[in-house]
Tab-separated table of C-alpha atoms and ligand atoms in Angstrom:
chain	number	residue	atom	x	y	z
D	1	UNK	CA	42.477	70.206	19.291
D	2	UNK	CA	43.083	69.051	22.813
D	3	UNK	CA	44.543	65.552	23.122
D	4	UNK	CA	42.483	62.426	23.821
D	5	UNK	CA	42.724	60.707	27.176
D	6	UNK	CA	46.022	59.154	28.254
D	7	UNK	CA	44.301	55.806	28.369
D	8	UNK	CA	43.620	55.809	24.630
D	9	UNK	CA	47.393	56.096	24.031
D	10	UNK	CA	47.730	52.663	25.580
D	11	UNK	CA	45.355	51.070	23.086
D	12	UNK	CA	46.672	49.330	20.000
D	13	UNK	CA	44.793	47.392	17.368
D	14	UNK	CA	45.322	43.738	18.208
D	15	UNK	CA	47.297	41.574	15.788
D	16	UNK	CA	44.264	39.300	15.703
D	17	UNK	CA	42.145	41.895	13.925
D	18	UNK	CA	44.986	42.890	11.594
D	19	UNK	CA	45.457	39.307	10.427
D	20	UNK	CA	41.686	38.911	9.999
D	21	UNK	CA	41.805	41.831	7.566
D	22	UNK	CA	44.648	40.236	5.588
D	23	UNK	CA	42.708	36.971	5.359
D	24	UNK	CA	39.694	38.794	3.984
D	25	UNK	CA	41.936	40.344	1.324
D	26	UNK	CA	43.345	36.934	0.328
D	27	UNK	CA	40.047	35.049	0.666
D	28	UNK	CA	41.663	32.608	3.133
D	29	UNK	CA	40.259	30.628	6.077
D	30	UNK	CA	40.508	32.392	9.389
D	31	UNK	CA	41.833	30.177	12.180
D	32	UNK	CA	43.003	33.317	13.926
D	33	UNK	CA	40.186	34.886	15.904
D	34	UNK	CA	38.195	32.651	18.280
D	35	UNK	CA	34.977	33.469	16.477
D	36	UNK	CA	33.281	30.080	16.713
D	37	UNK	CA	30.796	30.160	13.841
D	38	UNK	CA	28.756	27.019	14.560
D	39	UNK	CA	24.980	27.512	14.938
D	40	UNK	CA	23.477	28.621	18.234
D	41	UNK	CA	21.312	25.767	19.670
D	42	UNK	CA	17.659	25.970	18.577
D	43	UNK	CA	16.094	26.108	22.074
D	44	UNK	CA	18.112	29.274	22.777
D	45	UNK	CA	17.059	30.896	19.517
D	46	UNK	CA	13.423	29.923	20.125
D	47	UNK	CA	13.545	31.266	23.679
D	48	UNK	CA	14.944	34.604	22.517
D	49	UNK	CA	12.466	34.857	19.634
D	50	UNK	CA	9.557	34.207	22.000
D	51	UNK	CA	10.876	36.921	24.333
D	52	UNK	CA	11.175	39.389	21.454
D	53	UNK	CA	7.664	38.515	20.198
D	54	UNK	CA	6.369	38.848	23.742
D	55	UNK	CA	7.858	42.355	23.953
D	56	UNK	CA	10.179	41.504	26.779
D	57	UNK	CA	12.146	44.499	25.636
D	58	UNK	CA	12.612	46.648	28.695
D	59	UNK	CA	15.682	46.914	30.915
D	60	UNK	CA	16.021	43.897	33.148
D	61	UNK	CA	17.286	43.908	36.727
D	62	UNK	CA	20.854	45.212	36.479
D	63	UNK	CA	22.240	41.854	37.556
D	64	UNK	CA	20.047	39.811	35.207
D	65	UNK	CA	16.547	38.280	35.039
D	66	UNK	CA	15.609	36.110	38.013
D	67	UNK	CA	15.109	32.876	36.070
D	68	UNK	CA	18.576	33.123	34.506
D	69	UNK	CA	20.298	33.936	37.777
D	70	UNK	CA	18.529	30.985	39.429
D	71	UNK	CA	19.746	28.636	36.684
D	72	UNK	CA	23.286	29.991	37.034
D	73	UNK	CA	23.148	29.345	40.792
D	74	UNK	CA	22.161	25.708	40.113
D	75	UNK	CA	24.877	25.271	37.510
D	76	UNK	CA	27.523	26.954	39.704
D	77	UNK	CA	26.717	24.592	42.563
D	78	UNK	CA	26.438	21.370	40.585
D	79	UNK	CA	29.022	21.862	37.826
D	80	UNK	CA	31.545	24.220	39.434
D	81	UNK	CA	31.130	23.129	43.043
D	82	UNK	CA	30.909	26.753	44.218
D	83	UNK	CA	29.280	27.439	47.598
D	84	UNK	CA	26.930	30.068	46.123
D	85	UNK	CA	24.440	31.377	48.698
D	86	UNK	CA	21.834	32.461	46.133
D	87	UNK	CA	21.071	34.661	43.115
D	88	UNK	CA	22.331	37.757	44.941
D	89	UNK	CA	25.809	36.328	44.250
D	90	UNK	CA	25.298	36.169	40.466
D	91	UNK	CA	25.661	39.095	38.080
D	92	UNK	CA	24.798	38.759	34.396
D	93	UNK	CA	26.630	41.198	32.148
D	94	UNK	CA	27.501	42.090	28.567
D	95	UNK	CA	29.597	38.999	27.938
D	96	UNK	CA	32.226	37.673	30.281
D	97	UNK	CA	34.222	40.683	29.082
D	98	UNK	CA	31.595	42.994	30.593
D	99	UNK	CA	31.718	41.023	33.836
D	100	UNK	CA	35.517	41.254	33.846
D	101	UNK	CA	35.447	44.999	33.337
D	102	UNK	CA	32.995	45.405	36.223
D	103	UNK	CA	35.156	43.191	38.444
D	104	UNK	CA	38.228	45.262	37.667
D	105	UNK	CA	36.405	48.576	38.182
D	106	UNK	CA	35.115	47.289	41.506
D	107	UNK	CA	38.403	45.946	42.851
D	108	UNK	CA	41.213	48.030	41.460
D	109	UNK	CA	42.574	51.535	41.894
D	110	UNK	CA	45.543	53.215	40.245
D	111	UNK	CA	48.612	52.101	42.165
D	112	UNK	CA	47.322	48.543	42.618
D	113	UNK	CA	49.155	45.701	40.927
D	114	UNK	CA	47.701	42.613	39.279
D	115	UNK	CA	49.569	39.449	38.394
D	116	UNK	CA	49.022	37.917	34.961
D	117	UNK	CA	50.302	34.520	33.991
D	118	UNK	CA	51.653	34.396	30.469
D	119	UNK	CA	50.892	33.399	27.825
D	120	UNK	CA	47.770	35.435	28.620
D	121	UNK	CA	44.503	36.288	26.918
D	122	UNK	CA	45.153	39.725	25.415
D	123	UNK	CA	41.941	41.332	26.651
D	124	UNK	CA	42.967	40.725	30.263
D	125	UNK	CA	46.178	42.637	29.741
D	126	UNK	CA	44.579	45.339	27.621
D	127	UNK	CA	41.665	45.978	29.968
D	128	UNK	CA	44.108	46.416	32.848
D	129	UNK	CA	46.193	48.744	30.666
D	130	UNK	CA	43.086	50.769	29.794
D	131	UNK	CA	42.385	51.255	33.483
D	132	UNK	CA	46.004	52.209	34.180
D	133	UNK	CA	46.593	49.260	36.511
D	134	UNK	CA	50.194	48.079	36.944
D	135	UNK	CA	50.864	44.478	35.961
D	136	UNK	CA	53.435	41.890	36.861
D	137	UNK	CA	53.923	38.830	34.698
D	138	UNK	CA	54.765	35.234	35.525
D	139	UNK	CA	55.912	33.314	32.465
D	140	UNK	CA	55.086	29.673	31.813
D	141	UNK	CA	56.767	27.611	29.096
D	142	UNK	CA	55.839	24.958	26.536
D	143	UNK	CA	55.086	22.109	26.430
D	144	UNK	CA	53.413	21.830	29.873
D	145	UNK	CA	52.917	25.490	30.802
D	146	UNK	CA	53.458	24.536	34.446
D	147	UNK	CA	53.069	27.266	37.035
D	148	UNK	CA	56.294	28.204	38.782
D	149	UNK	CA	54.957	28.966	42.253
D	150	UNK	CA	58.272	30.396	43.451
D	151	UNK	CA	58.189	32.883	40.564
D	152	UNK	CA	54.540	33.605	41.328
D	153	UNK	CA	55.283	34.359	44.955
D	154	UNK	CA	58.295	36.454	43.978
D	155	UNK	CA	56.037	38.590	41.760
D	156	UNK	CA	53.860	39.572	44.739
D	157	UNK	CA	54.584	43.012	46.204
D	158	UNK	CA	52.818	45.049	48.899
D	159	UNK	CA	50.819	46.658	46.059
D	160	UNK	CA	49.543	43.353	44.606
D	161	UNK	CA	45.789	43.061	44.879
D	162	UNK	CA	44.761	40.241	42.562
D	163	UNK	CA	45.857	37.357	40.377
D	164	UNK	CA	44.128	36.505	37.111
D	165	UNK	CA	43.692	32.841	36.276
D	166	UNK	CA	42.330	31.528	32.972
D	167	UNK	CA	41.405	27.838	32.922
D	168	UNK	CA	41.136	26.206	30.425
D	169	UNK	CA	43.539	28.743	29.019
D	170	UNK	CA	43.587	30.736	25.844
D	171	UNK	CA	45.976	30.513	23.892
D	172	UNK	CA	47.464	27.152	24.981
D	173	UNK	CA	44.627	25.116	26.489
D	174	UNK	CA	46.330	24.695	29.858
D	175	UNK	CA	43.957	23.334	32.493
D	176	UNK	CA	44.752	24.145	36.119
D	177	UNK	CA	44.695	21.132	38.449
D	178	UNK	CA	43.295	20.842	41.960
D	179	UNK	CA	46.792	20.535	43.552
D	180	UNK	CA	47.868	23.691	41.686
D	181	UNK	CA	44.810	25.517	42.996
D	182	UNK	CA	45.495	24.297	46.525
D	183	UNK	CA	48.974	25.834	46.317
D	184	UNK	CA	47.512	29.015	44.850
D	185	UNK	CA	44.951	29.163	47.639
D	186	UNK	CA	47.641	28.883	50.297
D	187	UNK	CA	49.494	31.732	48.627
D	188	UNK	CA	46.548	34.095	48.181
D	189	UNK	CA	45.375	33.528	51.751
D	190	UNK	CA	48.851	34.263	53.096
D	191	UNK	CA	49.219	37.438	50.999
D	192	UNK	CA	45.557	38.515	51.217
D	193	UNK	CA	44.892	38.622	47.462
D	194	UNK	CA	41.805	38.346	45.294
D	195	UNK	CA	41.569	35.898	42.403
D	196	UNK	CA	39.702	36.638	39.181
D	197	UNK	CA	39.108	33.490	37.192
D	198	UNK	CA	38.141	33.335	33.530
D	199	UNK	CA	36.413	29.985	32.988
D	200	UNK	CA	34.732	30.669	29.654
D	201	UNK	CA	36.016	27.358	28.188
D	202	UNK	CA	34.920	25.297	31.222
D	203	UNK	CA	32.954	22.802	29.110
D	204	UNK	CA	35.836	22.100	26.745
D	205	UNK	CA	38.160	19.768	28.619
D	206	UNK	CA	39.549	16.759	26.758
D	207	UNK	CA	40.687	13.219	27.473
D	208	UNK	CA	38.599	12.794	30.623
D	209	UNK	CA	40.175	15.805	32.350
D	210	UNK	CA	38.381	17.737	35.085
D	211	UNK	CA	37.424	21.407	35.203
D	212	UNK	CA	38.218	22.782	38.638
D	213	UNK	CA	36.915	26.180	39.689
D	214	UNK	CA	39.289	27.968	42.033
D	215	UNK	CA	36.322	29.173	44.082
D	216	UNK	CA	35.462	25.563	44.953
D	217	UNK	CA	38.721	25.084	46.869
D	218	UNK	CA	38.235	25.207	50.643
D	219	UNK	CA	38.126	28.803	51.854
D	220	UNK	CA	38.823	30.341	48.428
D	221	UNK	CA	35.283	31.467	47.525
D	222	UNK	CA	35.376	34.553	49.770
D	223	UNK	CA	38.163	36.128	47.718
D	224	UNK	CA	37.265	34.844	44.251
D	225	UNK	CA	35.337	36.337	41.352
D	226	UNK	CA	34.430	33.473	39.026
D	227	UNK	CA	33.781	34.704	35.511
D	228	UNK	CA	32.200	32.770	32.683
D	229	UNK	CA	29.725	33.192	29.870
D	230	UNK	CA	27.706	31.660	27.089
D	231	UNK	CA	29.640	32.835	24.003
D	232	UNK	CA	31.700	29.677	23.624
D	233	UNK	CA	29.465	27.010	25.148
D	234	UNK	CA	26.448	27.949	23.027
D	235	UNK	CA	28.194	29.465	19.959
D	236	UNK	CA	26.809	32.933	20.534
D	237	UNK	CA	29.775	35.282	20.728
D	238	UNK	CA	27.755	38.159	19.257
D	239	UNK	CA	24.897	37.949	21.772
D	240	UNK	CA	27.117	39.411	24.483
D	241	UNK	CA	25.986	37.458	27.502
D	242	UNK	CA	28.241	36.425	30.343
D	243	UNK	CA	28.238	36.500	34.113
D	244	UNK	CA	30.243	36.380	37.275
D	245	UNK	CA	29.732	34.709	40.607
D	246	UNK	CA	31.155	36.114	43.804
D	247	UNK	CA	30.317	36.391	47.500
D	248	UNK	CA	27.805	39.120	48.190
D	249	UNK	CA	30.368	41.599	49.552
D	250	UNK	CA	31.870	41.613	46.021
D	251	UNK	CA	28.778	40.863	43.915
D	252	UNK	CA	26.705	43.737	45.325
D	253	UNK	CA	29.127	46.559	44.402
D	254	UNK	CA	29.882	44.865	41.077
D	255	UNK	CA	26.153	44.957	40.314
D	256	UNK	CA	26.136	48.719	40.864
D	257	UNK	CA	29.054	49.103	38.463
D	258	UNK	CA	27.320	46.867	35.905
D	259	UNK	CA	24.221	49.057	36.211
D	260	UNK	CA	26.258	52.169	35.437
D	261	UNK	CA	28.265	50.779	32.551
D	262	UNK	CA	25.692	48.553	30.804
D	263	UNK	CA	22.399	49.058	32.734
D	264	UNK	CA	21.745	45.374	32.002
D	265	UNK	CA	22.538	42.592	29.550
D	266	UNK	CA	20.149	42.385	26.549
D	267	UNK	CA	16.820	41.340	28.095
D	268	UNK	CA	15.236	39.083	25.428
D	269	UNK	CA	18.522	37.301	24.863
D	270	UNK	CA	18.731	36.495	28.569
D	271	UNK	CA	15.413	34.630	28.195
D	272	UNK	CA	16.910	32.656	25.322
D	273	UNK	CA	19.853	31.507	27.403
D	274	UNK	CA	17.549	30.216	30.153
D	275	UNK	CA	16.400	27.607	27.622
D	276	UNK	CA	20.058	26.802	26.906
D	277	UNK	CA	20.760	26.060	30.552
D	278	UNK	CA	17.823	23.645	30.540
D	279	UNK	CA	19.438	21.485	27.834
D	280	UNK	CA	20.573	18.098	29.070
D	281	UNK	CA	24.006	16.523	29.337
D	282	UNK	CA	23.821	15.146	25.785
D	283	UNK	CA	24.427	18.654	24.410
D	284	UNK	CA	27.741	18.984	26.258
D	285	UNK	CA	28.838	15.426	25.461
D	286	UNK	CA	28.248	15.898	21.767
D	287	UNK	CA	29.956	19.317	21.722
D	288	UNK	CA	33.007	17.845	23.423
D	289	UNK	CA	33.136	14.878	21.027
D	290	UNK	CA	33.098	17.305	18.077
D	291	UNK	CA	35.802	19.508	19.562
D	292	UNK	CA	37.954	16.477	20.351
D	293	UNK	CA	37.772	15.411	16.683
D	294	UNK	CA	38.564	18.947	15.580
D	295	UNK	CA	41.483	19.248	17.981
D	296	UNK	CA	42.970	16.003	16.715
D	297	UNK	CA	42.405	16.960	13.087
D	298	UNK	CA	44.123	20.323	13.664
D	299	UNK	CA	47.092	18.918	15.602
D	300	UNK	CA	47.621	16.096	13.098
D	301	UNK	CA	47.628	18.504	10.132
D	302	UNK	CA	50.033	20.854	11.901
D	303	UNK	CA	52.358	18.020	12.883
D	304	UNK	CA	52.325	16.650	9.330
D	305	UNK	CA	53.166	20.148	8.077
D	306	UNK	CA	56.243	20.420	10.309
D	307	UNK	CA	54.909	22.298	13.365
D	308	UNK	CA	55.274	21.134	16.955
D	309	UNK	CA	51.609	20.987	17.941
D	310	UNK	CA	51.009	19.451	21.362
D	311	UNK	CA	47.399	18.496	21.958
D	312	UNK	CA	45.766	21.121	24.211
D	313	UNK	CA	44.054	19.877	27.384
D	314	UNK	CA	41.171	22.289	27.026
D	315	UNK	CA	39.634	25.272	25.169
D	316	UNK	CA	39.888	25.301	21.365
D	317	UNK	CA	43.273	26.688	20.425
D	318	UNK	CA	46.637	25.187	19.546
D	319	UNK	CA	49.725	27.262	20.284
D	320	UNK	CA	52.076	25.653	17.773
D	321	UNK	CA	55.832	26.037	17.366
D	322	UNK	CA	56.514	26.747	13.690
D	323	UNK	CA	60.283	27.270	13.884
D	324	UNK	CA	61.228	23.990	12.137
D	325	UNK	CA	59.565	25.338	8.958
D	326	UNK	CA	62.379	27.875	8.680
D	327	UNK	CA	64.681	25.127	7.443
D	328	UNK	CA	62.456	24.427	4.429
D	329	UNK	CA	60.711	27.716	3.623
D	330	UNK	CA	61.365	31.436	3.376
D	331	UNK	CA	59.158	33.833	5.316
D	332	UNK	CA	59.272	32.301	8.795
D	333	UNK	CA	61.751	34.733	10.331
D	334	UNK	CA	59.480	35.665	13.204
D	335	UNK	CA	55.888	35.082	14.291
D	336	UNK	CA	54.403	38.108	12.502
D	337	UNK	CA	56.154	37.205	9.274
D	338	UNK	CA	55.112	33.570	9.727
D	339	UNK	CA	51.454	34.609	10.142
D	340	UNK	CA	51.627	36.555	6.875
D	341	UNK	CA	53.424	33.730	5.064
D	342	UNK	CA	50.752	31.271	6.193
D	343	UNK	CA	47.998	33.406	4.681
D	344	UNK	CA	49.919	33.829	1.438
D	345	UNK	CA	51.145	30.222	1.016
D	346	UNK	CA	48.305	28.208	2.547
D	347	UNK	CA	45.375	30.634	2.706
D	348	UNK	CA	45.103	30.033	6.453
D	349	UNK	CA	45.100	32.709	9.136
D	350	UNK	CA	46.722	32.249	12.549
D	351	UNK	CA	47.712	34.682	15.277
D	352	UNK	CA	51.311	35.704	15.969
D	353	UNK	CA	52.571	34.281	19.274
D	354	UNK	CA	53.734	37.663	20.582
D	355	UNK	CA	50.081	38.650	21.143
D	356	UNK	CA	50.103	36.463	24.247
D	357	UNK	CA	53.339	37.576	25.928
D	358	UNK	CA	54.607	40.838	27.367
D	359	UNK	CA	58.007	40.356	25.708
D	360	UNK	CA	57.590	39.622	21.958
D	361	UNK	CA	60.710	37.415	22.139
D	362	UNK	CA	58.824	34.894	24.296
D	363	UNK	CA	56.107	34.440	21.693
D	364	UNK	CA	58.289	34.719	18.620
D	365	UNK	CA	58.361	30.965	17.868
D	366	UNK	CA	54.589	30.399	18.048
D	367	UNK	CA	51.409	30.740	16.038
D	368	UNK	CA	47.960	30.226	17.548
D	369	UNK	CA	45.346	28.280	15.611
D	370	UNK	CA	41.657	28.246	16.567
D	371	UNK	CA	39.744	25.122	15.547
D	372	UNK	CA	36.241	26.308	16.524
D	373	UNK	CA	35.130	25.994	12.920
D	374	UNK	CA	32.577	23.974	10.998
D	375	UNK	CA	34.009	20.548	10.069
D	376	UNK	CA	34.092	21.220	6.312
D	377	UNK	CA	35.942	24.482	6.760
D	378	UNK	CA	38.445	23.033	9.203
D	379	UNK	CA	39.039	20.077	6.886
D	380	UNK	CA	39.754	22.505	4.055
D	381	UNK	CA	42.119	24.565	6.183
D	382	UNK	CA	43.986	21.428	7.306
D	383	UNK	CA	44.268	20.175	3.720
D	384	UNK	CA	45.598	23.565	2.597
D	385	UNK	CA	48.246	23.508	5.350
D	386	UNK	CA	49.341	19.988	4.447
D	387	UNK	CA	49.425	20.827	0.718
D	388	UNK	CA	51.536	23.895	1.342
D	389	UNK	CA	54.006	22.584	3.923
D	390	UNK	CA	54.055	18.794	4.313
E	401	PLP	C1	39.791	33.562	27.663
E	401	PLP	C2	38.658	34.320	27.088
E	401	PLP	N1	37.861	35.009	27.907
E	401	PLP	C3	36.822	35.718	27.430
E	401	PLP	C4	36.540	35.768	26.070
E	401	PLP	C5	35.391	36.610	25.592
E	401	PLP	O1	34.218	36.169	26.165
E	401	PLP	P1	32.826	36.946	26.016
E	401	PLP	O2	32.361	36.755	24.624
E	401	PLP	O3	31.957	36.266	27.022
E	401	PLP	O4	33.064	38.359	26.357
E	401	PLP	C6	37.353	35.066	25.184
E	401	PLP	C7	37.092	35.128	23.725
E	401	PLP	O5	37.895	34.776	22.908
E	401	PLP	C8	38.429	34.323	25.708
E	401	PLP	O6	39.236	33.621	24.909
């Protein structure tokens, strides 16, 4: 038979899924994948059920139903500080991943380069690989994951078209600051680059920190595609609803791409999310209080077990250094082996650090733990870690 497309050769099964399979075999607790299995808020479920019962089942506008786009405009102005002109600058898609794909298809051609800051979220790298886009990487290091702006500028070539920024970041919880964004803005203006931001964890910022959207920095909006979604905020990863916000010269062509690839996001579910965006501040405050407790529980258990687990500033992952465990236990030779050993000895799944770096050596000393779990389950996982390694 004739071969499959070149682009399928570049696809590999992610380590995250492989470890999930091993955990299922061993009956362990999965702190690997960012699945987030808490219940979806009732008003959202009720809203979606009413839409299904009301037969709101036809294709929606390709960029989303009007009431949802209006709510996103309000939220983007008040929460993100973005100078959004109106709903024509909002596109609802099949998850933030769908929005990202449309942004990439709209902006990038073969021969263009994109800069990724590592550790990165694997889908960003893999989507670019699927499209055959060349990437350059700027590495940041524990414990602060500070951006080296000289290295960032050095990575720019005449072919560079965009930089991808993820704040708060997966896998390390790094939160970009306003001064960092001001420096980034100066750089992208000078080199005429676009910025794609992934802000899916925007409501999970700890210790009084601030979420800053790059598009809110003076003059940055024109060249920014701000991407977010509802999967994490409302515990609905399987509903596949996300969106992006961009000036009309970018949003309009992205809408056409979204129409071709997805036609629209699931219509009745969009109605459900409208109810979610009407929930008051108390929802976010209580979610953050829960995640703060979970973060502390996770980091304390890891520290007690011998990991270096710095408290993340945002999102819901800890990228922990396990290398000190080598002195006391077999099976911690590298990150992949360590992930297997953790399942076998403690019944807990984590993701090998190499999944987040271009060079496996850079991630070799880390495991990523996701604490978006129900309290009881996280407590059990923490107890199992402490029993096995403390
Ligand atoms: C940084 C980041 N962006 C996007 C996603 C996926 O978002 P969605 O469900 O909206 O496609 C994830 C999920 O883990 C993520 O960690």
